[in-house]
Amino acid sequence: MSNERGPDHSRRKERSRQAILAATRALVAEEEYEKVTVEAIAARAGVGKQTIYRRWPSKSAVVFAALLALSEDADGRSVALPDTGDLEADLKLVMRATVEEFADPAFDRLIRALNTEIANDAALAAEYREKLAQPLEEAKKARLRSAQEAGQLDADADLDLVLEVLYAPLFQRWLHRSGPLTAAYADSLVDATLRAFGP
Amino acid sequence: MSNERGPDHSRRKERSRQAILAATRALVAEEEYEKVTVEAIAARAGVGKQTIYRRWPSKSAVVFAALLALSEDADGRSVALPDTGDLEADLKLVMRATVEEFADPAFDRLIRALNTEIANDAALAAEYREKLAQPLEEAKKARLRSAQEAGQLDADADLDLVLEVLYAPLFQRWLHRSGPLTAAYADSLVDATLRAFGP
DNA sequence: GAAAGGAAACGAGACGATCCGTATTGATGG
DNA sequence: CCATCAATACGGATCGTCTCGTTTCCTTTC
């Protein structure tokens, strides 16, 4: 009666796994990131340190897994951007929502922690791209392809480039705290992108 | 015979200061950033740890000062972008040069370390903006203003936004290692920016 | 079926290693 | 002579490993 190959040793695994990830998310969201220690995670999760290290090889991996699980929960199924047929309106809606996300201090700390771990760990960065960034980008590109077919976007445009021009300025302004993140700013990024890649 | 205000106690100060900054730059350029410790810096510089802490309040500050000094040396005077009258050609020259800079592993590690320190320290980020980013941006904006006067750029364009659309995609692609940094990519960013903000 | 047995996983935390930032000490040089 | 220095000991914190009884659940046995 073996499900896959190791069903017997998944005894109390899932409960503690979830507790560890939840505790990590909570700590990252509410504390300075330097305060987020493995011991604090273990204590908050009511778990021994070894239970953490039995599953993940390092603190970085735990933090990453915690944020990864967050996105998997939130999505449920695959993400999809609104498609009302009006590209400009749809993009402004999404960009304004993104701006508001970054305004949330908890979300801010979460993503900042993620970027810290990623910036100096190429392997983690690759996993981030594969499991978090790529799916989101595919959803965005699907919306852009729809716009290309509707003649609202240059049919020859490189969609990776379009997405970078649209999102990278927002991301950089947030990361470097180099300017205010407002709805007007979100709109102006959409406007600039559509001027650059419009039909 | 006091030069400025503290000349008498600047006996061996400058020599060790330079040695500390040089050692820091060398270590950051050649090692994994986790290996860059204050003790390693002190040993490489032939200096006691206390001599480091006498000058800077933290390791972050030392790393930042080391990179700051680097840019001050390189510049000599204030930076200025080429201005041949051809905005597209000038920008492509600068963007291609930037792409090449990021291709250097030592430069890569340097900037990655800087971003790591900045990402979770708002005070350091502010100093980074004031002393490193702002002067560079001013030089770039000066070139863009010249283009506006020459009618090569929309006179109403927000130059901060123009710079973000131009540079942020390159920065993000480098930071997240999400794609190749080539001369063709540099060119396409200039093309997109000029389509968005051209006359 | 239910009790007994055993092994894997567990919580707790001691431990060694490393690093930060401070304090001390004896040497150096102006 | 005395401020500065290199060297280094030190306390505090953290990481990741290791150990130790305990808990939980699967298997075996009756």
Short mmCIF file of C-alpha atoms in Angstrom, two decimals, chain A residues 32-34 112-113 115-116 118-122 125 128-129 160-161 164-165 167-169 171-173 175-178 185 188-189 192-193 195-197, chain B residues 32-34 112-113 115-116 118-122 125 128-129 160-161 164-165 167-169 171-173 175-178 185 188-189 192-193 195-197:
data_model
loop_
_atom_site.label_atom_id
_atom_site.label_comp_id
_atom_site.label_asym_id
_atom_site.label_seq_id
_atom_site.Cartn_x
_atom_site.Cartn_y
_atom_site.Cartn_z
CA GLU A 32 13.28 43.34 10.78
CA TYR A 33 14.77 40.71 8.55
CA GLU A 34 17.90 40.40 10.69
CA ARG A 112 12.67 42.56 0.20
CA ALA A 113 13.72 39.43 2.07
CA ASN A 115 15.30 39.67 -3.12
CA THR A 116 18.03 39.66 -0.51
CA ILE A 118 18.07 35.75 -4.36
CA ALA A 119 20.63 38.44 -5.12
CA ASN A 120 23.59 36.46 -3.82
CA ASP A 121 22.50 32.90 -4.56
CA ALA A 122 22.36 31.99 -8.24
CA ALA A 125 17.55 32.82 -8.21
CA TYR A 128 12.74 31.77 -8.14
CA ARG A 129 12.60 32.37 -11.86
CA ASP A 160 9.82 39.93 -22.64
CA LEU A 161 11.08 43.40 -23.44
CA GLU A 164 10.52 44.67 -18.59
CA VAL A 165 9.81 48.21 -19.77
CA TYR A 167 7.47 46.52 -14.67
CA ALA A 168 11.20 47.07 -14.15
CA PRO A 169 10.90 50.82 -13.49
CA PHE A 171 10.41 47.43 -9.26
CA GLN A 172 13.56 49.55 -9.25
CA ARG A 173 11.82 52.59 -7.78
CA LEU A 175 13.79 48.53 -4.39
CA HIS A 176 15.88 51.71 -4.25
CA ARG A 177 13.14 53.80 -2.68
CA SER A 178 13.98 56.39 -5.30
CA TYR A 185 3.05 56.69 -11.74
CA SER A 188 2.47 56.81 -16.78
CA LEU A 189 4.37 53.54 -17.09
CA ALA A 192 5.07 55.00 -21.95
CA THR A 193 4.99 51.29 -22.70
CA ARG A 195 3.80 54.54 -26.88
CA ALA A 196 6.90 52.38 -27.25
CA PHE A 197 5.18 49.21 -28.39
CA GLU B 32 31.83 35.21 -2.24
CA TYR B 33 30.28 38.05 -0.33
CA GLU B 34 29.71 35.91 2.76
CA ARG B 112 25.65 42.95 -5.98
CA ALA B 113 27.25 43.52 -2.57
CA ASN B 115 22.64 46.26 -3.49
CA THR B 116 22.58 43.69 -0.71
CA ILE B 118 21.25 48.85 0.51
CA ALA B 119 18.17 46.66 0.21
CA ASN B 120 17.66 46.26 3.95
CA ASP B 121 19.11 49.51 5.27
CA ALA B 122 17.05 52.58 4.46
CA ALA B 125 20.02 53.54 0.70
CA TYR B 128 23.64 55.73 -1.82
CA ARG B 129 21.06 57.83 -3.59
CA ASP B 160 13.20 60.67 -14.14
CA LEU B 161 10.69 58.44 -15.88
CA GLU B 164 13.87 54.56 -15.39
CA VAL B 165 12.40 53.18 -18.60
CA TYR B 167 17.93 51.72 -17.27
CA ALA B 168 15.59 49.79 -14.98
CA PRO B 169 15.01 46.90 -17.41
CA PHE B 171 19.25 46.57 -14.02
CA GLN B 172 16.46 44.11 -13.32
CA ARG B 173 17.60 41.65 -15.97
CA LEU B 175 19.88 41.53 -10.79
CA HIS B 176 17.54 38.60 -11.43
CA ARG B 177 19.75 37.04 -14.10
CA SER B 178 16.58 36.75 -16.17
CA TYR B 185 19.54 44.33 -25.90
CA SER B 188 16.52 47.76 -28.14
CA LEU B 189 16.10 49.55 -24.81
CA ALA B 192 11.92 51.55 -27.02
CA THR B 193 12.70 54.59 -24.87
CA ARG B 195 9.66 55.54 -29.26
CA ALA B 196 8.02 56.24 -25.90
CA PHE B 197 9.46 59.70 -25.37
#
